[in-house]
Coordinates of C-alpha atoms and ligand atoms in Angstrom, one line a residue:
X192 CA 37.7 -8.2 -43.6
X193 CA 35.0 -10.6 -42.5
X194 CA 35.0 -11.8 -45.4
X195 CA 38.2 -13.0 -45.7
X196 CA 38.3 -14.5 -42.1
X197 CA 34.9 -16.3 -43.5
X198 CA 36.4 -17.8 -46.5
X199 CA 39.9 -18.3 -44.8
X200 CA 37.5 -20.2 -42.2
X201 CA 35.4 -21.9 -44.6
X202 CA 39.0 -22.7 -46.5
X203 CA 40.6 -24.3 -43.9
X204 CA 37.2 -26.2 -43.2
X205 CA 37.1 -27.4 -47.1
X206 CA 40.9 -28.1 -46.6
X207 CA 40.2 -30.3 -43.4
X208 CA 38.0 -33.2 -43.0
X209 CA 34.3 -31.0 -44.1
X210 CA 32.5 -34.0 -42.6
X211 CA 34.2 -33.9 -38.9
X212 CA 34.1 -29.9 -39.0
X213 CA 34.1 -28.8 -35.3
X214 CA 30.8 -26.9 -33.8
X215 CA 31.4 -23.4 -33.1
X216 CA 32.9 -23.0 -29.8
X217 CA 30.5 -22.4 -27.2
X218 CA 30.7 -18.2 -26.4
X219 CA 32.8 -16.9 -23.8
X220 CA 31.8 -14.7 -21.2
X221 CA 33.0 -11.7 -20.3
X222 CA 31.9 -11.0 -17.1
X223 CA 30.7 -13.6 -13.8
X224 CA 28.4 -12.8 -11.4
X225 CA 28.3 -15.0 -8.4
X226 CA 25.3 -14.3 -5.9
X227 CA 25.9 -16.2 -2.5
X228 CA 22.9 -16.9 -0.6
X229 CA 24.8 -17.6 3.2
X230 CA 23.2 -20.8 4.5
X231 CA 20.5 -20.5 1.5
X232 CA 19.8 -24.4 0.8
X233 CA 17.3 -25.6 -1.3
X234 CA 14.1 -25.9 1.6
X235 CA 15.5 -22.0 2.2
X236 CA 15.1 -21.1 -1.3
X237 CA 11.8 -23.0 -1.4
X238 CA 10.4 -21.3 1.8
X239 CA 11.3 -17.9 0.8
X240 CA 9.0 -18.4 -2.4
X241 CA 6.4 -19.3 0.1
X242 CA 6.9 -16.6 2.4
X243 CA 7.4 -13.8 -0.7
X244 CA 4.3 -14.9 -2.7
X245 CA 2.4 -17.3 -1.2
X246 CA 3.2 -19.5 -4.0
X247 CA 6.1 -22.3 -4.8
X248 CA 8.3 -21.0 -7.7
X249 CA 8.0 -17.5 -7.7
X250 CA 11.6 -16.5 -7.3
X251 CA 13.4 -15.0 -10.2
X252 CA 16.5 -17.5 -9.8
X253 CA 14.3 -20.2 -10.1
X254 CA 13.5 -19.8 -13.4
X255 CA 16.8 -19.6 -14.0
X256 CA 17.5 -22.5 -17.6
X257 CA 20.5 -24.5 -15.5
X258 CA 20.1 -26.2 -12.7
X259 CA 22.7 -28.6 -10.1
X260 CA 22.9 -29.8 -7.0
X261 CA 26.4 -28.8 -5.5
X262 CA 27.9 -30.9 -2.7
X263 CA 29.2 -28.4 0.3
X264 CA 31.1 -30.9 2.6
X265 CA 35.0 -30.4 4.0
X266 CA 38.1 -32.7 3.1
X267 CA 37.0 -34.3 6.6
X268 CA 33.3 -33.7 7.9
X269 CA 30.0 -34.0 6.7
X270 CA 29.0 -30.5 7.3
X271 CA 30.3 -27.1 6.3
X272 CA 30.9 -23.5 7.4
X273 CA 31.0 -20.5 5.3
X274 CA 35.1 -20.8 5.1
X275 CA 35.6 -24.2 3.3
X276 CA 32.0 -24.0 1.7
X277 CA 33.3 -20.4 -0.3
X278 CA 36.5 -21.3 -0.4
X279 CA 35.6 -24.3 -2.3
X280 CA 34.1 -22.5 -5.1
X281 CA 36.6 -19.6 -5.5
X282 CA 39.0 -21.7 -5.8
X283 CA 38.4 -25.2 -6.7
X284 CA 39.8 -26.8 -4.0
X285 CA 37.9 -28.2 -0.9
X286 CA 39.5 -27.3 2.8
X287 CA 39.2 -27.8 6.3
X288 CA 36.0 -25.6 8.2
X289 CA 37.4 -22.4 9.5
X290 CA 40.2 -22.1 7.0
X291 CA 40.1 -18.9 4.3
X292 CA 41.7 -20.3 0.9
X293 CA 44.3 -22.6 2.0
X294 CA 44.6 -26.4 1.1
X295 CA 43.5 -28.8 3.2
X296 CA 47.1 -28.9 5.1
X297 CA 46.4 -25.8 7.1
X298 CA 45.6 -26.5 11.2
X299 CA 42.9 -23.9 11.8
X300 CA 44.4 -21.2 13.9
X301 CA 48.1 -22.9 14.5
X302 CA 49.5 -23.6 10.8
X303 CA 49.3 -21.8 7.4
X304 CA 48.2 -24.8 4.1
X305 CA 49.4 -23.5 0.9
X306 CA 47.5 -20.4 -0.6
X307 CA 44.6 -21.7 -3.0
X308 CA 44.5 -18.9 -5.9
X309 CA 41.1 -17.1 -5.8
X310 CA 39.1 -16.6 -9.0
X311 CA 39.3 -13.2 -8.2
X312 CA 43.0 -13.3 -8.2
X313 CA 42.9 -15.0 -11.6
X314 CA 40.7 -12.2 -12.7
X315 CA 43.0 -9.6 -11.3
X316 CA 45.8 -11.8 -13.3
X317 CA 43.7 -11.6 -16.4
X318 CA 43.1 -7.7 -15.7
X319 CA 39.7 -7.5 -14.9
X320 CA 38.4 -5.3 -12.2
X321 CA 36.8 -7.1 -9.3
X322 CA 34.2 -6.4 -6.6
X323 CA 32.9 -7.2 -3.5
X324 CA 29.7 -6.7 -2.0
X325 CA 28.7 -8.3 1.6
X326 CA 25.6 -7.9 3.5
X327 CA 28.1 -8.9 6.5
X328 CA 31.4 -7.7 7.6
X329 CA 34.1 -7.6 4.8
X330 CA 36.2 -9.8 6.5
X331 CA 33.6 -12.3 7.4
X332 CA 34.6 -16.1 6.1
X333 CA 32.6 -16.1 2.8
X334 CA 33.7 -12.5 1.3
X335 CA 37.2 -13.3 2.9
X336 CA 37.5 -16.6 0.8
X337 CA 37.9 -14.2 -2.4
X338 CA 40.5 -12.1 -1.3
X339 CA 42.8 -13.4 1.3
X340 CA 44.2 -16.5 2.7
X341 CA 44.1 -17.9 6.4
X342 CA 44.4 -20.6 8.5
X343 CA 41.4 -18.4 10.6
X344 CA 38.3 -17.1 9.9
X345 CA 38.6 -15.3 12.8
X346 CA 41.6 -13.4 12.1
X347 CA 39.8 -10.2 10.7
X348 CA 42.7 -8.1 11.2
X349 CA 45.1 -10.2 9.0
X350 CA 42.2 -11.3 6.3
X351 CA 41.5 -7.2 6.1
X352 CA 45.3 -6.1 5.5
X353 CA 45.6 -8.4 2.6
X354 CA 42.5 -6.7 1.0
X355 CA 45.3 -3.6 0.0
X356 CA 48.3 -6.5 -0.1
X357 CA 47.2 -8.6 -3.2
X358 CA 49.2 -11.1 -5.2
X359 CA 47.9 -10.6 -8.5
X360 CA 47.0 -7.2 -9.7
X361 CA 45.7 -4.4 -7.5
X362 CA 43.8 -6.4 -5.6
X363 CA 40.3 -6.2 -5.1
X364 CA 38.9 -3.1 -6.4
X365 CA 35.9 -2.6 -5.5
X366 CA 34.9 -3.7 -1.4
X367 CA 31.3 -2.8 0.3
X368 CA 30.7 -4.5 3.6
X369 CA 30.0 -3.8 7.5
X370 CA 31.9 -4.8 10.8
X371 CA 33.3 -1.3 11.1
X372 CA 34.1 -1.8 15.0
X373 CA 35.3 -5.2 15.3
X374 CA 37.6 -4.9 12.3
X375 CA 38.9 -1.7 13.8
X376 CA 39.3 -3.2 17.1
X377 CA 41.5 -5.9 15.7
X378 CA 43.5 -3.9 13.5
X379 CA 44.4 -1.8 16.8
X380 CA 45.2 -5.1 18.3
X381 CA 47.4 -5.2 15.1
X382 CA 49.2 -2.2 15.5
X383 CA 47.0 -0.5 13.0
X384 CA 43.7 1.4 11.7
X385 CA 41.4 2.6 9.2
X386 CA 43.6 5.3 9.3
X387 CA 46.9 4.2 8.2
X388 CA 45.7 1.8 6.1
X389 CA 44.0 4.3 3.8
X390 CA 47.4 6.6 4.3
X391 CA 49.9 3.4 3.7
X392 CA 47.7 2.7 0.1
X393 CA 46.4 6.4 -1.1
X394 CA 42.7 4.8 -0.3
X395 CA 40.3 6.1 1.8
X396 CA 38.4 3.3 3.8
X397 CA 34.4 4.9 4.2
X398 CA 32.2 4.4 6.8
X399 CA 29.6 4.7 4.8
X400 CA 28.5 3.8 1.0
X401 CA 27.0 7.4 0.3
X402 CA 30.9 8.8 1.8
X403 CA 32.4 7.3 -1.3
X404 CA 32.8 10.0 -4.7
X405 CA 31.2 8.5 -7.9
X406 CA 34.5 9.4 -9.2
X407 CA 36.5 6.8 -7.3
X408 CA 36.9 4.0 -9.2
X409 CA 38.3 0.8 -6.1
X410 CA 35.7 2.0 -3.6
X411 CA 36.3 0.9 -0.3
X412 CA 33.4 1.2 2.0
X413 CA 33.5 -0.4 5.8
X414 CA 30.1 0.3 7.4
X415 CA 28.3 0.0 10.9
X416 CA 25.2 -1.4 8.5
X417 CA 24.9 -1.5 4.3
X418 CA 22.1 -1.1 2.3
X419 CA 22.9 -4.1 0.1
X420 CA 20.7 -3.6 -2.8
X421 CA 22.3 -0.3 -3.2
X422 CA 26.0 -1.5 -2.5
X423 CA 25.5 -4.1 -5.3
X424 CA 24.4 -1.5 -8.2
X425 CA 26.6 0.6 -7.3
X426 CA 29.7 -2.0 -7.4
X427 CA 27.9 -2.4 -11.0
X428 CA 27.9 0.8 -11.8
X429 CA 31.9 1.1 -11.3
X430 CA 32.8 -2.2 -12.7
X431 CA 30.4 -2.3 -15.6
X432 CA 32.7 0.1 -17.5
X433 CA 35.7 -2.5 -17.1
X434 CA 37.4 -3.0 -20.9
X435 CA 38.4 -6.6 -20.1
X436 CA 34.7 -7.5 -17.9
X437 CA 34.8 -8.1 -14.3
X438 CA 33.4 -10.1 -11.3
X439 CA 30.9 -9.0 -8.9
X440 CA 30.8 -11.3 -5.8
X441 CA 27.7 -10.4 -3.8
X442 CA 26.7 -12.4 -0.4
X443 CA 23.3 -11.7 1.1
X444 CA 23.6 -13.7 5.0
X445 CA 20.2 -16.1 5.0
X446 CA 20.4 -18.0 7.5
X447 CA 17.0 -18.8 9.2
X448 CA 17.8 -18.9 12.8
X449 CA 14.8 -16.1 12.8
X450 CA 13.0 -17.5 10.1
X451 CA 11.3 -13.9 9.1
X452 CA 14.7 -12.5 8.7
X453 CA 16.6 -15.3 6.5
X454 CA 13.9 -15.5 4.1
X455 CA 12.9 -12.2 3.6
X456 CA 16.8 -12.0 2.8
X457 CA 16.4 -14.2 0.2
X458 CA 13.6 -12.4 -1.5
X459 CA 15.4 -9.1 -1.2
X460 CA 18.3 -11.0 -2.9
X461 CA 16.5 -12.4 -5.4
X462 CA 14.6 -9.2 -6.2
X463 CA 17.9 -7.7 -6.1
X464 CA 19.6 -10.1 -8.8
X465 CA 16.1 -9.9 -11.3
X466 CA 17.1 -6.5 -11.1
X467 CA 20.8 -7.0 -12.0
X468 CA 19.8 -9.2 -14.4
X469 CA 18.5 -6.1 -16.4
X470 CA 21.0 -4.4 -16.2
X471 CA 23.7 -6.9 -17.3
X472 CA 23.9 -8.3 -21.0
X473 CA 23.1 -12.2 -20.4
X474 CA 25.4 -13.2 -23.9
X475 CA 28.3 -12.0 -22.5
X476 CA 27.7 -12.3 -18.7
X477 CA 27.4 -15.3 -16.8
X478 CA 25.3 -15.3 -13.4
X479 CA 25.4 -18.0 -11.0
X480 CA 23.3 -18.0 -7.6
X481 CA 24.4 -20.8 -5.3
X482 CA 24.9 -21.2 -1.2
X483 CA 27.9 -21.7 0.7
X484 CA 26.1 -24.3 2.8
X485 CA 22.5 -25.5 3.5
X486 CA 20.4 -24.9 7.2
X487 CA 18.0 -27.0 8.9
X488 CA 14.9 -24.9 7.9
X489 CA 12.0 -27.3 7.3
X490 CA 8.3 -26.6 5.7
X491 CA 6.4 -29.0 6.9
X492 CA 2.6 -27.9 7.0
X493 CA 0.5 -25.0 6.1
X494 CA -2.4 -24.7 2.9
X495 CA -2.1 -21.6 0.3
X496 CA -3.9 -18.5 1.7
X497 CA -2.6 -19.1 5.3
X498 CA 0.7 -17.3 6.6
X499 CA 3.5 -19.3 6.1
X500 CA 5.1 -18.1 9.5
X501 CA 2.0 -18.3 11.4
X502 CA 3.0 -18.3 15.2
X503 CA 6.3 -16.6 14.4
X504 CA 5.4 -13.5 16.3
X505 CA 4.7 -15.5 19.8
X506 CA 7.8 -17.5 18.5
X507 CA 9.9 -13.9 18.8
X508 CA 8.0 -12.6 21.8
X509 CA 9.9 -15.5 23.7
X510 CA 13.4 -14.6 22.4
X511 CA 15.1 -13.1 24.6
X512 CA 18.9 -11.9 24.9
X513 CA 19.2 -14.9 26.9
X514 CA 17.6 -17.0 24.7
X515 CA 19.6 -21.3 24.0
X516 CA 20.7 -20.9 20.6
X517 CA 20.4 -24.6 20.0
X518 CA 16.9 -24.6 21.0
X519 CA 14.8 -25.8 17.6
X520 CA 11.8 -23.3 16.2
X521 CA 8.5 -24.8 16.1
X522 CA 6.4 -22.5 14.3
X523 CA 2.9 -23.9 12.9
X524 CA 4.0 -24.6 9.2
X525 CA 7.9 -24.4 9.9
X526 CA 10.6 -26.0 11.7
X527 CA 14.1 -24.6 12.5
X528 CA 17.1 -26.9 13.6
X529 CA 19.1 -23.8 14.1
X530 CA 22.2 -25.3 12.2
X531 CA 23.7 -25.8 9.4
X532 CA 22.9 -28.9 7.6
X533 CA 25.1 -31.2 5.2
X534 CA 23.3 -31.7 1.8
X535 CA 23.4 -30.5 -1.3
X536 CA 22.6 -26.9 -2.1
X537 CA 21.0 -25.3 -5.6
X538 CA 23.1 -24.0 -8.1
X539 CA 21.4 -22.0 -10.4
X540 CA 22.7 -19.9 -13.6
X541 CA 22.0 -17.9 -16.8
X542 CA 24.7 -16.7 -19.6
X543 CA 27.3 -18.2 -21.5
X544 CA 28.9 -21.4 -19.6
X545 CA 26.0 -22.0 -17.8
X546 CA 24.9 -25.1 -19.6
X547 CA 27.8 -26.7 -17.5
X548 CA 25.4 -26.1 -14.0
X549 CA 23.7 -29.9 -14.7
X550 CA 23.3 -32.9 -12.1
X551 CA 25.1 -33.5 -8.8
X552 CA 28.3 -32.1 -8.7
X553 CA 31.1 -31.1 -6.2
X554 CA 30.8 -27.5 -4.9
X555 CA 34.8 -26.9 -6.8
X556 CA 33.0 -27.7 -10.0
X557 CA 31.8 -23.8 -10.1
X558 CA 35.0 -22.8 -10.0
X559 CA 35.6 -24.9 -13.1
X560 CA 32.2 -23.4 -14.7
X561 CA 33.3 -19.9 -14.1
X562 CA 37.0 -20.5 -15.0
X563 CA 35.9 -22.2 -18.4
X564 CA 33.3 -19.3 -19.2
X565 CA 36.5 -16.9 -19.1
X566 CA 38.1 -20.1 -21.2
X567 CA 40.6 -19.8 -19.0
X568 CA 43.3 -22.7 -17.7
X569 CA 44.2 -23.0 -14.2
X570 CA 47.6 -22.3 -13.6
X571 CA 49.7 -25.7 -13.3
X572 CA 47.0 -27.6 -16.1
Ligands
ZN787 ZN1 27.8 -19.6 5.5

């Protein structure tokens, strides 16, 4: 048998011009991993190596072969939220801040844009299975931007319901965040619950990741707080059996407006995805690690050996409830404009397709990466 298709192949070759024979196509992944570091820019990234080891470059994902710079902006502003900046790179088109995967038409809050189709809806099309995994609320902008479509982010009520509503497929199938009281508060608002939802679509809604049975297949956990680290394997665990592949969203929040926190988040993440990445077979799985958006964290002193977050325990003795928001952290070694910030952020990634992460690029370009990995065509081209 393969030796037929290898003489019919070498055939047709002899038959067509030997000389311009075509390379072998580049292989196709199976499955895409997309780790979103919230707010994670490139001086984040940096720090956290600082923080973690004490040393610059010690972060898994930053040995990582490919390498880009990925533009974040809105259609109309120079800096972005977690709504246009995800929604950008599930599905390939740039929006308006605020607005959950609709074109650029939508009024945040007063009028709907067309629908942008998710990667995870093309996935569902394509019959994978497809999970995600949140270290914030489910229904928060950037886990919202692969499921569901709004002119808010701050509908959580709407943006939840289409979770068991989908338009290609069964919809999302595998779903482990938190916000269990806000989301429930605006589903009651809605007319609804936990309750009937899980009634309505034969699928319990868990309060807690260690509720859910092994045996159930589209988890769907809505916790008070998640472990992330064990959400994430376990989302592997049920989608790693998938015939056709899958894709694993998982967001880790890193925002630095405590400086302690956001980095430590993104050496638990990238601990977390070193881990992953042994698990996962890297000639047929693509991983990406990107951010939504950068943050105005700054290193700008400090010598090896000395703390890089010296003075952040005075810094946090001063916080109270009360406590400005906008007010900037000045920490010995570290500055914090407590805000998003409008440049580029780091896309890194491993596995077939990857070799496409190169130079400066638009943030819709990785939704062209991971569509091409697939080799698949968006629908319309
Ligand atoms: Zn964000």
């Amino acid at each position: 048998m393969l030796k037929g298709l290898l003489a019919a192949a070498s055939l047709s070759l002899a038959i067509g011009s030997p000389a311009l024979a075509q390379p072998a196509p580049p292989p196709k992944a199976k499955n895409v991993i997309l780790f979103l570091a919230d707010a994670g820019g490139v001086s984040s990234v940096s720090a956290a190596s600082l923080l973690g080891y004490g040393e610059p470059l010690k972060l898994r994902v930053q040995h990582w072969p490919n390498l880009g710079l990925s533009d974040t902006t809105p259609v109309d502003q120079f800096v972005s939220d977690s709504a246009n900046g995800m929604s950008a790179i599930m599905t390939g088109v740039k929006t308006r801040n605020g607005v959950i995967s609709q074109s650029p038409a939508a009024v945040r809050g007063k009028t709907d844009g067309e629908p942008t189709k998710t990667l995870l809806e093309y996935a569902e099309e394509h019959g994978l299975r497809t999970g995600v995994v949140t270290s914030q609320p489910i229904t928060d902008a950037t886990p919202a931007a692969t499921y569901a479509h709004s002119n808010d982010r701050g509908k959580w009520g709407e943006i939840f319901q289409q979770a068991f509503a989908p338009r290609y497929g069964d919809g999302v199938d595998v779903l482990f965040g938190t916000g269990r009281a806000k989301i429930g508060q605006q589903l009651a608002t809605a007319g609804t619950g936990f309750d009937q939802i899980a009634k309505a679509h034969d699928r319990p809604v868990y309060a807690r990741l260690e509720d859910a049975p092994p045996a159930n297949a589209r988890p769907v956990v809505v916790a008070d707080q998640i472990d992330t680290r064990a959400a994430t394997l376990r989302a592997l665990d049920v989608l790693k059996g998938s015939p056709k592949g899958y894709l694993l969203v998982v967001e880790w929040d890193a925002h630095t407006d405590d400086p302690r926190e956001g980095l430590q988040h993104i050496v638990d993440f990238d601990k977390l995805i070193a881990e992953v990445e042994t698990r996962v077979d890297l000639k047929d799985t693509l991983l990406v690690f990107t951010a939504d958006h950068s943050f105005g964290l700054q290193v700008d002193g400090g010598r090896r050996g000395e703390p890089l977050l010296e003075g952040y325990e005075a810094w946090k003795a001063t916080q109270t409830p009360g406590a400005k928001e906008e007010d900037v952290i000045r920490l010995k070694n570290v500055m914090v404009n407590r805000s998003h910030t409008g440049e580029e952020v780091a896309a890194l990634a491993v596995g077939p397709g990857s070799e496409r992460v190169r130079g400066y690029f638009p943030n819709t370009h990785l939704f062209d990466v991971m569509m091409d990995a697939w080799g698949w065509k968006k629908d319309g081209k």
